[in-house]
Coordinates of C-alpha atoms and ligand atoms in Angstrom, one line a residue:
M1 CA -4.0 -23.4 -5.0
E2 CA -4.0 -25.1 -8.4
Q3 CA -4.7 -25.2 -12.0
L4 CA -4.1 -27.7 -15.3
G5 CA -1.4 -25.3 -17.0
L6 CA -0.4 -25.6 -20.9
A7 CA 1.4 -29.2 -20.7
G8 CA -1.6 -30.7 -18.7
M9 CA 0.6 -30.2 -15.6
P10 CA -0.5 -28.2 -12.6
T11 CA 0.3 -25.1 -12.4
R12 CA 0.7 -23.0 -9.5
L13 CA -1.6 -20.2 -9.2
F14 CA -0.2 -17.5 -7.3
S15 CA -2.6 -15.4 -4.7
C16 CA -1.4 -12.5 -3.5
T17 CA -2.0 -8.8 -3.0
P18 CA 0.3 -6.0 -4.9
S19 CA 2.2 -5.6 -1.6
K20 CA 3.4 -9.4 -1.3
L21 CA 4.5 -8.9 -5.2
A22 CA 6.5 -5.7 -3.9
S23 CA 7.9 -7.7 -1.1
F24 CA 9.5 -10.5 -2.9
A25 CA 10.4 -8.1 -5.7
E26 CA 12.4 -5.7 -3.4
C27 CA 13.5 -8.3 -1.1
P28 CA 13.1 -12.5 -0.8
R29 CA 14.5 -12.6 2.8
R30 CA 11.8 -10.2 3.9
Y31 CA 9.1 -12.1 1.8
R32 CA 10.4 -15.3 3.5
M33 CA 9.7 -13.9 6.9
T34 CA 6.6 -12.0 5.9
Y35 CA 4.7 -15.0 3.8
V36 CA 6.3 -18.3 4.1
D37 CA 7.8 -18.7 7.9
R38 CA 5.2 -19.4 10.2
P39 CA 4.8 -18.5 12.9
T40 CA 5.9 -15.2 11.5
P41 CA 9.5 -14.1 13.3
P42 CA 8.9 -11.3 15.7
R43 CA 8.8 -8.2 14.3
G44 CA 10.7 -5.2 15.6
A45 CA 9.0 -2.5 17.2
P46 CA 5.7 -0.5 15.3
W47 CA 6.8 2.4 13.4
A48 CA 5.2 6.0 14.0
H49 CA 5.1 7.1 10.5
N50 CA 2.8 4.0 9.9
A51 CA 0.2 4.5 13.0
L52 CA -0.1 8.3 11.4
G53 CA -0.6 7.1 8.2
A54 CA -3.2 4.3 9.1
T55 CA -4.9 7.1 11.2
V56 CA -5.2 9.8 8.8
H57 CA -6.5 6.4 6.5
N58 CA -8.8 5.8 9.0
V59 CA -10.1 9.8 9.3
L60 CA -10.6 10.0 5.5
R61 CA -12.9 6.6 5.3
S62 CA -14.8 8.2 8.6
W63 CA -15.5 11.1 6.6
W64 CA -16.5 9.7 3.7
L65 CA -19.1 8.0 5.8
L66 CA -20.7 11.0 7.2
P67 CA -23.9 12.0 6.3
R68 CA -23.4 14.7 3.6
P69 CA -24.2 17.9 5.4
Q70 CA -21.6 17.4 8.0
R71 CA -18.9 16.7 5.3
T72 CA -16.5 19.8 5.8
P73 CA -13.0 20.5 6.4
E74 CA -13.3 21.1 9.9
A75 CA -15.3 18.0 10.8
S76 CA -11.9 16.0 10.2
R77 CA -10.4 17.4 13.5
K78 CA -12.9 15.7 15.9
L79 CA -12.4 12.2 13.4
L80 CA -8.8 12.7 13.9
R81 CA -9.1 12.6 17.5
E82 CA -11.2 9.4 17.5
A83 CA -8.7 7.5 15.2
W84 CA -5.6 8.5 16.8
I85 CA -3.0 5.5 16.8
S86 CA -0.4 6.6 19.3
D87 CA 1.9 3.6 18.2
G88 CA 5.6 4.0 17.9
Y89 CA 6.0 7.5 19.0
R90 CA 8.6 9.1 21.5
D91 CA 6.2 11.2 23.7
A92 CA 3.0 12.9 24.4
E93 CA 4.6 15.9 23.3
Q94 CA 5.8 14.4 19.5
Q95 CA 2.3 13.0 19.0
A96 CA 0.6 16.1 19.8
A97 CA 2.9 17.9 17.1
A98 CA 1.9 15.2 14.7
K99 CA -1.8 15.6 15.2
E100 CA -1.5 19.2 14.7
L101 CA 0.4 18.6 11.4
A102 CA -2.1 15.5 10.3
A103 CA -4.8 18.1 11.0
G104 CA -3.5 20.8 8.7
W105 CA -3.1 17.9 6.1
L106 CA -6.8 16.8 6.2
E107 CA -8.3 20.3 6.2
R108 CA -6.1 21.4 3.6
Y109 CA -6.9 18.5 1.7
L110 CA -10.3 18.4 2.3
E111 CA -10.9 22.0 1.2
K112 CA -10.6 20.9 -2.4
V113 CA -12.8 17.9 -2.3
D114 CA -15.9 17.9 -3.7
P115 CA -18.3 16.6 -0.3
G116 CA -21.2 15.8 -2.7
A117 CA -19.5 13.4 -4.6
E118 CA -19.9 9.4 -3.6
P119 CA -17.3 7.0 -4.4
F120 CA -17.7 3.2 -5.9
G121 CA -16.1 2.3 -2.8
L122 CA -13.9 3.1 0.4
E123 CA -11.4 0.6 0.9
R124 CA -13.1 -1.3 -1.4
T125 CA -12.0 -5.2 -1.9
V126 CA -11.4 -5.9 -5.6
A127 CA -10.0 -9.0 -7.2
M128 CA -8.6 -10.6 -10.3
R129 CA -7.1 -13.7 -11.9
T130 CA -5.0 -14.6 -14.5
E131 CA -3.7 -18.1 -15.5
R132 CA -0.9 -17.6 -13.4
L133 CA -2.0 -15.3 -10.2
A134 CA -5.0 -14.5 -8.6
V135 CA -4.9 -10.9 -6.9
S136 CA -6.4 -9.0 -4.7
G137 CA -6.4 -5.7 -2.7
R138 CA -8.5 -3.0 -0.9
I139 CA -8.3 0.5 -2.5
D140 CA -8.2 3.6 -0.3
R141 CA -11.0 5.2 -2.4
L142 CA -12.1 4.2 -5.7
D143 CA -14.3 7.3 -7.5
D144 CA -17.1 7.8 -9.6
R145 CA -16.1 10.3 -12.0
D146 CA -18.8 10.4 -14.4
G147 CA -19.2 6.7 -14.5
E148 CA -15.2 6.5 -14.9
P149 CA -13.9 4.4 -11.9
V150 CA -10.6 6.1 -10.5
V151 CA -8.2 4.6 -8.4
V152 CA -7.4 6.4 -5.5
D153 CA -4.2 6.3 -3.1
Y154 CA -3.5 8.2 0.0
K155 CA -0.1 9.0 0.7
T156 CA 1.2 10.6 4.1
G157 CA 5.0 10.0 3.8
R158 CA 7.5 12.6 3.5
S159 CA 9.5 11.9 0.3
A160 CA 8.6 13.4 -2.8
L161 CA 6.2 12.1 -5.3
S162 CA 5.4 13.0 -8.9
E163 CA 3.5 11.8 -11.8
S164 CA 6.1 9.1 -12.9
D165 CA 5.4 7.5 -9.3
A166 CA 1.9 7.0 -10.6
A167 CA 2.6 5.7 -13.5
G168 CA 4.9 3.2 -12.4
S169 CA 3.3 1.7 -9.3
Q170 CA 2.4 -1.7 -10.1
A171 CA 0.1 -1.6 -7.1
L172 CA -2.0 1.3 -8.8
A173 CA -2.0 -0.6 -12.3
L174 CA -3.1 -3.9 -10.7
Y175 CA -6.0 -2.4 -9.0
A176 CA -7.1 -0.1 -11.9
L177 CA -7.3 -3.9 -13.9
A178 CA -9.2 -5.0 -10.5
A179 CA -11.5 -2.9 -10.4
A180 CA -12.3 -3.0 -14.0
R181 CA -12.7 -6.6 -13.5
T182 CA -15.2 -6.2 -10.2
L183 CA -17.1 -3.3 -11.7
R184 CA -17.2 -4.6 -15.2
R185 CA -16.2 -1.2 -16.8
P186 CA -13.0 0.5 -18.0
C187 CA -10.8 2.0 -15.4
Q188 CA -7.6 3.5 -16.3
R189 CA -7.0 6.6 -14.3
V190 CA -4.9 6.1 -11.2
E191 CA -4.2 9.0 -8.5
L192 CA -1.6 9.3 -5.8
H193 CA -3.3 11.9 -3.2
H194 CA -0.3 13.1 -1.1
L195 CA -1.6 14.5 1.7
S196 CA 1.5 15.3 3.7
A197 CA 2.8 17.9 0.3
G198 CA -0.8 18.9 -0.9
E199 CA -0.8 17.3 -4.1
V200 CA -2.3 14.9 -6.4
Y201 CA -0.6 13.4 -8.8
T202 CA -2.3 11.2 -11.8
Y203 CA -1.4 9.0 -14.7
V204 CA -4.1 7.7 -17.3
H205 CA -2.6 4.2 -18.4
T206 CA -3.4 2.6 -21.8
P207 CA -4.9 -1.1 -22.1
E208 CA -1.2 -1.6 -23.3
R209 CA 0.9 0.0 -20.2
L210 CA -1.4 -2.1 -18.0
E211 CA -0.6 -5.4 -19.9
R212 CA 2.9 -4.3 -19.1
H213 CA 2.2 -4.4 -15.6
L214 CA 0.4 -7.1 -15.3
R215 CA 3.2 -9.2 -17.1
R216 CA 5.4 -8.3 -14.9
A217 CA 3.4 -9.4 -11.6
E218 CA 3.1 -12.6 -13.3
A219 CA 7.0 -12.9 -13.4
T220 CA 7.2 -12.0 -9.9
A221 CA 4.7 -14.6 -9.0
A222 CA 6.7 -16.9 -11.0
D223 CA 9.5 -16.2 -9.5
A224 CA 8.3 -16.7 -6.2
V225 CA 6.4 -20.0 -6.6
E226 CA 9.8 -20.9 -7.9
A227 CA 11.5 -20.1 -4.6
E228 CA 9.1 -21.5 -2.3
T229 CA 9.2 -24.9 -4.6
A230 CA 12.7 -25.0 -4.1
F231 CA 12.7 -24.0 -0.5
K232 CA 9.9 -26.6 0.6
E233 CA 9.9 -29.3 -1.6
A234 CA 13.5 -29.3 -3.2
G235 CA 15.6 -29.0 -0.6
A236 CA 17.1 -25.3 -1.1
S237 CA 18.1 -23.7 2.4
A238 CA 16.1 -20.8 3.1
D239 CA 18.9 -18.4 1.9
E240 CA 19.5 -20.5 -1.2
A241 CA 15.7 -20.0 -1.9
F242 CA 15.1 -16.7 -0.7
P243 CA 18.5 -14.5 -0.8
P244 CA 19.0 -11.2 1.5
A245 CA 18.9 -7.8 -0.8
P246 CA 20.2 -5.5 1.5
G247 CA 20.3 -1.8 1.0
P248 CA 19.6 1.6 2.5
R249 CA 15.4 0.2 3.1
C250 CA 16.9 -2.1 5.7
S251 CA 17.0 0.6 8.0
W252 CA 12.8 0.1 7.9
C253 CA 12.8 -3.5 8.0
D254 CA 10.2 -5.4 10.2
F255 CA 12.8 -7.9 10.1
R256 CA 15.7 -6.4 10.7
R257 CA 16.9 -7.8 14.0
H258 CA 17.0 -11.4 12.5
C259 CA 19.1 -10.3 9.1
P260 CA 23.0 -9.8 9.8
E261 CA 22.8 -8.8 6.1
G262 CA 20.7 -5.7 7.1
Q263 CA 22.0 -4.7 10.0
A264 CA 25.6 -4.3 7.9
A265 CA 23.9 -2.6 5.1
A266 CA 21.8 0.0 7.0
P267 CA 21.7 1.9 10.2
A268 CA 19.3 1.5 13.0
K269 CA 16.2 4.4 13.2
E270 CA 14.0 5.4 16.0
P271 CA 10.8 4.2 15.4
W272 CA 9.7 7.8 14.9
A273 CA 12.6 8.7 12.4
A274 CA 10.4 8.8 9.5
L275 CA 8.0 11.6 10.5
P276 CA 7.7 14.0 8.1
S277 CA 9.4 16.2 10.9
G278 CA 12.0 13.9 11.1
G279 CA 10.4 13.1 14.4
E280 CA 11.5 16.3 15.9
Ligands
SF4_301 S1 17.1 -6.2 6.8 FE1 17.4 -5.8 4.6 S2 18.1 -7.6 3.8 FE2 17.1 -8.0 5.5 S3 15.0 -9.1 5.5 FE3 15.3 -6.7 5.6 S4 14.7 -5.8 3.9 FE4 15.9 -7.7 3.7

């Protein structure tokens, strides 16, 4: 995708999702293996915590699609059984424990939700573009609070969160900007709904703060375009253009087996090690 830049030269418009931007910012090598290399190198085994997170997301989407009288906290149990994704677990016993845990999260969460509310969208795709990037993404839930769109992101991880996570999330800020563009109304409130902790963390952005998030996203996009151009057109090696950024996260990287630096930086983990119970 190209458009004319200020000097009349073609400028690459970077098409991305928030997770693609985050991937480059966190580790250019992982970004290359995810988005540039084709075919994509084989990934490691699926993670149980990802399966659990996807299951819970699917249950919540299905719950909101139920007819209004059926939206009860107890209804989530049946949806959970139907939506269950079994990837990555050690055995049936571990799955049963995780299922029971998730059932509790969902029931406690849904007890506090107004079942009569009708969101603007569930897993709604929103998009926007600037001179440098075209960003799109799917919002877990886009609430309608008296006409004001609110970005809701579900979290199921075991790490503690806080309001600063909502404030600092580039993904949430880009979703808010794209939701405003898509719905043609201001959108400044973002929320992390941390189901495993039973907490909601809210942040209301100012336009200036959203603008700062956008400028940072554009800077990352420019770096990614530069790396890809160096690799594909200027003869840079893969590691020159996309250096590894080893660290603790390498334990959880899907491409760890292709990355000696990552293997040296952090130990391998069992596929179920990040379950909320620690896999026990
Ligand atoms: S193992 Fe670590 S350094 Fe290697 S690609 Fe993955 S995140 Fe990057």
